Tab-separated table of C-alpha atoms in Angstrom:
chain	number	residue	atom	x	y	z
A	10	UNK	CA	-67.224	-91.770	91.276
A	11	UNK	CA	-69.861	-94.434	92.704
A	12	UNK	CA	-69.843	-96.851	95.895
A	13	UNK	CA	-70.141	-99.736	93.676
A	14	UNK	CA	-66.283	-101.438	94.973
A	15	UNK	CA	-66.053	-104.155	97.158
A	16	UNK	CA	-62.880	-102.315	98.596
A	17	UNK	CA	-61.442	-98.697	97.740
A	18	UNK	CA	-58.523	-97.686	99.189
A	19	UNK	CA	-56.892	-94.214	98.125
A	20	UNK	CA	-55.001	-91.593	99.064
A	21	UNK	CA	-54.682	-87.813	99.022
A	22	UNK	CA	-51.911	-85.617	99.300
A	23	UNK	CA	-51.565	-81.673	99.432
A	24	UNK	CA	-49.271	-81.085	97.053
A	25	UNK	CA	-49.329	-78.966	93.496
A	26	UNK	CA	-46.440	-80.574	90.924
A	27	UNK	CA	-47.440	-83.637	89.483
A	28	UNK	CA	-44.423	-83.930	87.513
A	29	UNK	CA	-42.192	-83.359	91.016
A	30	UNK	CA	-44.475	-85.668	92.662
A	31	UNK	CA	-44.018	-88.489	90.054
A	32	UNK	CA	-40.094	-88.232	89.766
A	33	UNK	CA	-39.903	-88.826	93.608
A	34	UNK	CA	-42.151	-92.094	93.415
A	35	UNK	CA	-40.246	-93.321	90.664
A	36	UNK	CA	-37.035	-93.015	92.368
A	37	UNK	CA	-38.119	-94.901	94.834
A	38	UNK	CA	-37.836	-98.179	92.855
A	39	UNK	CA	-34.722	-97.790	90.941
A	40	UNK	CA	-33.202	-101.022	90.710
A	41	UNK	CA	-36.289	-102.650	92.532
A	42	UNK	CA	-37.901	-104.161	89.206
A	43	UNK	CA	-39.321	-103.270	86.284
A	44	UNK	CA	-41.108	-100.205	85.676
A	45	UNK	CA	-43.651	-99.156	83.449
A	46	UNK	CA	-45.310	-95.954	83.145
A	47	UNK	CA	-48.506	-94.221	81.238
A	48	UNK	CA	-49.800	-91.303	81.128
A	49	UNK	CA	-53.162	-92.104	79.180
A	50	UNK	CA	-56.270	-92.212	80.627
A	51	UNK	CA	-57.126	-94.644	83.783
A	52	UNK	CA	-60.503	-96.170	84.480
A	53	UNK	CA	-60.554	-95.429	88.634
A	54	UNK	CA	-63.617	-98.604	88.839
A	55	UNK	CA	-60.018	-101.132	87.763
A	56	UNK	CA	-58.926	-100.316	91.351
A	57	UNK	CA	-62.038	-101.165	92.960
A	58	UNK	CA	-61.319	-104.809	93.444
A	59	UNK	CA	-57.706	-104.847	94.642
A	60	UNK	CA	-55.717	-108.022	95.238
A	61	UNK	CA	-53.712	-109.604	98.220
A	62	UNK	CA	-50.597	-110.319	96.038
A	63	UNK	CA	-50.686	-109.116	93.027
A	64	UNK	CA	-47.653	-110.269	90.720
A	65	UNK	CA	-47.964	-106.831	88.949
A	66	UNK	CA	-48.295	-103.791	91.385
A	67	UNK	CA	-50.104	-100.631	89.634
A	68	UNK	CA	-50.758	-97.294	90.970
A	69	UNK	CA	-52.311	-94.362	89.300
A	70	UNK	CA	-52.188	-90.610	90.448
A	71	UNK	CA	-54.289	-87.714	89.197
A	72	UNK	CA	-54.902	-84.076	89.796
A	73	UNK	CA	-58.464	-82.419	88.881
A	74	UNK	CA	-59.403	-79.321	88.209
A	75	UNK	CA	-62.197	-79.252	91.158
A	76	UNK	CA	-59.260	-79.986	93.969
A	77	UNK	CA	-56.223	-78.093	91.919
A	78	UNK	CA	-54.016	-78.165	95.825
A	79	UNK	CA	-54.232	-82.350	96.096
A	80	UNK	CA	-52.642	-85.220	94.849
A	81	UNK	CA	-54.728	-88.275	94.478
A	82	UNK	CA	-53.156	-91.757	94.489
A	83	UNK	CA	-54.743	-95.365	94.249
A	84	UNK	CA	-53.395	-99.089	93.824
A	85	UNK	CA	-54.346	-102.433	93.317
A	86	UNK	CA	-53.031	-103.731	96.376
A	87	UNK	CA	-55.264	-105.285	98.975
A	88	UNK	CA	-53.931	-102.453	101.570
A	89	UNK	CA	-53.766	-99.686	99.019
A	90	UNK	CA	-50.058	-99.884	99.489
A	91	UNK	CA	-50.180	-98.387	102.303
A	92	UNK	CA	-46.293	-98.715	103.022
A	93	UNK	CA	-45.584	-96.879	99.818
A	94	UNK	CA	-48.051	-94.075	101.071
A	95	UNK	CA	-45.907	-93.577	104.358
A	96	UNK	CA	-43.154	-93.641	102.058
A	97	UNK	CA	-44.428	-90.617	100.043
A	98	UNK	CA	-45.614	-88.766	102.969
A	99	UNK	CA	-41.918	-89.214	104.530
A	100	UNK	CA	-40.160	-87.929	101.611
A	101	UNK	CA	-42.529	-85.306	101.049
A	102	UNK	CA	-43.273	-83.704	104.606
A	103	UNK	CA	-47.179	-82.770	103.083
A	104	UNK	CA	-50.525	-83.037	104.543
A	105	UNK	CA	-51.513	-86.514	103.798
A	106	UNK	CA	-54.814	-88.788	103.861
A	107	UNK	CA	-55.313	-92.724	103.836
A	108	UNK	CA	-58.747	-93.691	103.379
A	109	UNK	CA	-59.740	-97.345	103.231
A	110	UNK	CA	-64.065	-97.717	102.294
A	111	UNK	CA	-65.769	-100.991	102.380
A	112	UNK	CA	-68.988	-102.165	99.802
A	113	UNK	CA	-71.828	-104.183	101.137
A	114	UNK	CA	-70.043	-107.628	99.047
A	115	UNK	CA	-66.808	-107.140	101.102
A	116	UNK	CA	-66.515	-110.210	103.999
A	117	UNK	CA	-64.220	-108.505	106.394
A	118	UNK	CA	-65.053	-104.501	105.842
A	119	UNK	CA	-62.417	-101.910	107.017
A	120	UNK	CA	-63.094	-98.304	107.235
A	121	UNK	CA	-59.852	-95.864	107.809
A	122	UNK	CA	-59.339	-92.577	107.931
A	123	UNK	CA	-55.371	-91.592	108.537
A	124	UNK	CA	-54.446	-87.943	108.436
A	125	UNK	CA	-50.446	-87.143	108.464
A	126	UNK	CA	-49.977	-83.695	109.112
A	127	UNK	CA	-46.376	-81.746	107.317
A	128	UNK	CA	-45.372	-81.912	111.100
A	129	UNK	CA	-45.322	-85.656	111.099
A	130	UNK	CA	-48.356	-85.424	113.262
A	131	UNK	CA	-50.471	-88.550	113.013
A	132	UNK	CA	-54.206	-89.419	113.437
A	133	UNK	CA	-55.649	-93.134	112.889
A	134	UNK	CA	-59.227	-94.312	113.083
A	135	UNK	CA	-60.206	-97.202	111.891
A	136	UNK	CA	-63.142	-99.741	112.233
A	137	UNK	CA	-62.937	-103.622	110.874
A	138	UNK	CA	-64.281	-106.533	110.858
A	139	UNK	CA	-61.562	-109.252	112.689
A	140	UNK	CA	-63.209	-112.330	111.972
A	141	UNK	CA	-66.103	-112.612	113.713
A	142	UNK	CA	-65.576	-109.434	115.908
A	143	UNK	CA	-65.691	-105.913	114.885
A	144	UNK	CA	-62.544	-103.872	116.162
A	145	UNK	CA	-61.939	-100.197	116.426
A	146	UNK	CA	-59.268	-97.955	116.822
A	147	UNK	CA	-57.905	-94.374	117.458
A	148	UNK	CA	-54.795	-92.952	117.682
A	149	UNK	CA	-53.683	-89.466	117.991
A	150	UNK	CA	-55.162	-85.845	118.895
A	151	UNK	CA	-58.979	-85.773	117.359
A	152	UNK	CA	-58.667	-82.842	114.423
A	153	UNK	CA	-60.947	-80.096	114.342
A	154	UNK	CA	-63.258	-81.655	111.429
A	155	UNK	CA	-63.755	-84.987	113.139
A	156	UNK	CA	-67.367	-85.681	115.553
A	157	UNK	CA	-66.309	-87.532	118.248
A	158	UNK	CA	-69.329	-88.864	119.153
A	159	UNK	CA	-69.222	-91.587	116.459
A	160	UNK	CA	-66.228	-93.599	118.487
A	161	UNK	CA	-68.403	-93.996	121.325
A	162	UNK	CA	-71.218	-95.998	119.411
A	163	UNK	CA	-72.493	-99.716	121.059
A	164	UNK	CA	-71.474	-100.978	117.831
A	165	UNK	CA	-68.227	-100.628	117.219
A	166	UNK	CA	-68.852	-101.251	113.164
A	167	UNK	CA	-70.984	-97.949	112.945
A	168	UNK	CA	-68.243	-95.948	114.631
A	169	UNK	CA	-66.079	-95.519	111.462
A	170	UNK	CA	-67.943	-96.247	108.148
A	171	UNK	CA	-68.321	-94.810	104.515
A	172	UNK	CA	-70.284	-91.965	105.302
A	173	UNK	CA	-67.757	-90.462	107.901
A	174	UNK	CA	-64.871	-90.735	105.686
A	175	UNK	CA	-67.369	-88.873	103.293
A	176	UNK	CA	-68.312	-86.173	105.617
A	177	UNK	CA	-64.446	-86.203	106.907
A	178	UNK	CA	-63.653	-85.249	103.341
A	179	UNK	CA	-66.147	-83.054	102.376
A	180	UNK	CA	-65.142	-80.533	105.771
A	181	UNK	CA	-61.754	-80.851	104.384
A	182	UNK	CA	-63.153	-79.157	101.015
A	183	UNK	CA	-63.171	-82.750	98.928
A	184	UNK	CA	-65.893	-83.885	97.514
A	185	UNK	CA	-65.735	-87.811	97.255
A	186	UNK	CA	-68.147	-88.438	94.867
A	187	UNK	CA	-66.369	-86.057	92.121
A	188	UNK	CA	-62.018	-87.021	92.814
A	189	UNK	CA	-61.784	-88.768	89.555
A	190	UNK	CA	-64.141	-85.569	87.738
A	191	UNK	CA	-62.148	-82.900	85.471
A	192	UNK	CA	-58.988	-84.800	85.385
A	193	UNK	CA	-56.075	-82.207	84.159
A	194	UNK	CA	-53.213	-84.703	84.811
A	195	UNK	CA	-52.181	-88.812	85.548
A	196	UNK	CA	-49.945	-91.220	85.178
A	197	UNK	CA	-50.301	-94.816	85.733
A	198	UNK	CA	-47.677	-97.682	87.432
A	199	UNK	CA	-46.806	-100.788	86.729
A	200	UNK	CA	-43.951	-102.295	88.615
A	201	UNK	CA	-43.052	-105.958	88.564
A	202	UNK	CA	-40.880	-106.725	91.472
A	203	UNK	CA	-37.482	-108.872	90.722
């Protein structure tokens, strides 16, 4: 993995079965469109410049061997289909992560850090760039991994960034830099929407 995107959006969910995990997103768009699926090899740097509205929408999930416990999803969506995250999270009841990282190219940066518990508890932060004002956000009960003192910055763009979602991650046991290292299993997306 590098920080060479202009904007990576994944996310991570604590679950073991690939196979389970892919049956219950693909039945999610029966009758939707069409539907195309791979399981060869995915290059993780084709996701790092996602598109507003892309006519084809493509996901890919993975499991390594370094994080055996978590399921790790990413799209080419803008948002990094973030409705289709909820979606997973709701039919699976797991612990769940949204992360949204910025590069330096990126106009309007957005930093977020979600975290769905299997109780349906929810935690937001977020920090972006609202054209020309920075904006920041919280929601929820802080969790036991997070340091506060970041959301009470002057600067409102330093109080979510990159390196929090990296330090976020790495008390959480995940090491950013290595997600797409010693992958055992993937399949890849395609869906073109009637």
């Amino acid at each position: 993995m590098n920080l060479d995107f202009d904007l990576f959006s994944f996310s991570i969910f604590q679950a073991e079965g690939l196979a389970d995990f892919e049956k219950a997103i693909v039945g999610m768009f029966e009758g939707e469109g069409m539907m195309e699926i791979s399981h060869e090899p995915f290059a993780i740097e084709d996701y790092f410049y996602p598109e507003y509205n892309p006519r084809e929408h493509v996901f890919s999930c993975w499991k390594t061997g370094l994080f055996p416990n978590y399921i790790f999803f990413t799209s080419n969506l803008e948002d990094g289909w973030y409705s289709l995250f909820n979606c997973i999270h709701e039919k699976l009841k797991c612990n769940s992560i949204f992360c949204r990282m910025s590069g330096k190219m990126d106009d309007y940066p957005a930093y977020s850090f979600f975290y769905f518990d299997d109780k349906m508890n929810e935690r937001y932060i977020q920090s972006l760039k609202d054209d020309p004002r920075w904006v920041f956000y919280q929601q929820g009960t802080p969790l036991w991994f997070e340091d506060t003192s970041h959301y009470g910055k002057k600067l409102k763009k330093d109080r979510m960034n990159n390196e929090i979602i990296i330090d976020y991650l790495s008390k959480l046991g995940i090491d950013f830099m290595k997600i797409d290292e010693d992958i055992t299993e993937q399949f890849t997306c395609k869906v073109i929407f009637h």
